[in-house]
Coordinates of C-alpha atoms in Angstrom, one line a residue:
Q1 CA 136.2 100.8 194.4
V2 CA 135.9 104.5 193.7
Q3 CA 132.8 106.3 193.5
L4 CA 130.8 109.7 193.7
V5 CA 127.9 109.9 196.0
Q6 CA 125.7 113.2 195.6
S7 CA 123.1 114.9 198.1
G8 CA 121.1 117.8 198.1
G9 CA 118.3 118.7 195.3
G10 CA 114.4 118.5 195.7
L11 CA 111.8 121.0 195.3
V12 CA 112.0 124.5 195.6
Q13 CA 110.0 127.5 194.1
A14 CA 111.2 130.1 191.4
G15 CA 113.6 132.5 193.0
G16 CA 114.9 130.2 195.7
S17 CA 118.0 128.5 196.4
L18 CA 119.4 124.9 196.6
R19 CA 123.1 123.3 197.4
L20 CA 123.9 120.2 195.7
S21 CA 126.9 118.1 197.5
C22 CA 129.0 115.1 195.7
A23 CA 131.9 113.5 197.3
A24 CA 134.4 110.5 196.1
S25 CA 135.5 107.8 197.9
G26 CA 137.5 104.9 197.8
S27 CA 141.4 104.5 196.8
I28 CA 141.8 108.1 195.4
R29 CA 145.0 109.6 194.7
S30 CA 144.4 112.7 193.5
I31 CA 141.5 114.1 191.7
N32 CA 141.4 116.6 188.4
T33 CA 138.7 118.3 187.3
M34 CA 135.2 118.2 189.0
G35 CA 132.1 119.0 187.7
W36 CA 128.3 119.5 187.4
Y37 CA 125.7 118.1 184.7
R38 CA 122.0 118.3 183.9
Q39 CA 119.3 116.4 181.9
A40 CA 116.1 117.9 181.4
P41 CA 113.5 115.8 180.2
G42 CA 113.7 115.3 176.5
K43 CA 116.8 117.0 176.2
Q44 CA 120.5 115.9 176.3
R45 CA 122.8 116.4 179.3
E46 CA 124.9 119.4 179.3
L47 CA 127.5 121.1 181.6
V48 CA 126.5 123.2 184.2
S49 CA 129.4 124.0 185.8
S50 CA 133.4 122.5 186.3
I51 CA 136.0 123.3 188.2
S52 CA 139.9 122.1 188.0
S53 CA 142.3 121.0 190.4
D54 CA 143.7 124.4 191.0
S55 CA 139.9 125.8 191.4
S56 CA 139.6 127.7 187.9
T57 CA 135.6 127.5 187.1
N58 CA 133.7 127.5 184.0
Y59 CA 129.9 128.1 183.7
A60 CA 127.1 127.8 181.2
D61 CA 126.0 130.9 180.1
S62 CA 122.4 130.0 181.4
V63 CA 123.4 129.6 185.0
K64 CA 126.5 132.9 185.2
G65 CA 125.7 135.0 188.0
R66 CA 123.6 132.2 189.9
F67 CA 125.3 129.3 190.4
T68 CA 128.7 128.8 192.4
I69 CA 130.9 125.9 192.3
S70 CA 133.3 125.1 195.1
R71 CA 135.5 122.2 196.0
D72 CA 137.2 121.2 199.3
N73 CA 140.0 118.8 198.2
A74 CA 140.5 117.4 201.6
K75 CA 136.9 115.9 201.7
N76 CA 137.1 115.0 197.8
A77 CA 134.0 117.3 197.5
V78 CA 132.4 119.2 195.0
Y79 CA 129.4 122.1 195.7
L80 CA 127.1 123.6 193.6
Q81 CA 124.9 126.6 195.3
M82 CA 122.1 127.3 193.1
N83 CA 120.2 130.4 193.8
S84 CA 117.9 132.6 191.7
L85 CA 116.5 129.4 190.5
K86 CA 114.5 129.1 187.5
P87 CA 111.7 126.7 186.1
E88 CA 114.1 125.9 183.4
D89 CA 116.7 124.9 186.0
T90 CA 114.6 121.8 186.5
A91 CA 116.2 118.5 185.6
V92 CA 118.2 115.8 186.8
Y93 CA 121.9 117.1 188.2
Y94 CA 124.8 114.7 188.0
C95 CA 128.5 115.4 189.5
N96 CA 131.3 114.2 187.4
A97 CA 135.1 113.6 188.4
V98 CA 138.1 112.9 186.8
I99 CA 139.9 110.5 189.4
V100 CA 143.4 109.4 189.6
A101 CA 143.1 106.3 191.6
L102 CA 145.5 103.7 193.6
P103 CA 146.5 100.5 191.6
P104 CA 144.7 98.7 189.8
Y105 CA 141.8 101.2 189.1
G106 CA 144.1 103.8 187.5
S107 CA 142.3 107.1 186.0
L108 CA 138.9 107.0 185.8
E109 CA 135.5 109.2 184.9
L110 CA 133.1 108.8 187.0
W111 CA 129.3 110.0 187.5
G112 CA 127.3 110.3 190.6
Q113 CA 123.6 108.8 190.9
G114 CA 121.8 111.9 189.9
T115 CA 119.4 113.8 191.9
L116 CA 116.2 115.9 190.8
V117 CA 115.9 119.3 191.0
T118 CA 112.6 120.5 190.5
V119 CA 111.8 124.2 190.3
S120 CA 108.0 125.6 190.2
S121 CA 106.9 128.7 189.0

């Protein structure tokens, strides 16, 4: 079995910082793109940031300059450092990864369990 497990998140005041972590475990051969999505109440899930296997990064315009994505391939982990948080960053954050697993699983797209980030004004 292959899974993603998230940690981090919580309540923070506007202007504060939080760090999200996500680690993959199980019968993993390699991990391609890893990323973070978020879903605010009443809104669709949106891409926040992604990082490829060669560490090329991509950010939503709304978080550029404030959020930083990174990955540790030795730990099969991805992180999201969130600085200068705003109330509009409040959402459930999900990690996502495209994983090549050992047989019999093959290529999988997995989601973490989600973690709530609340930014108070």
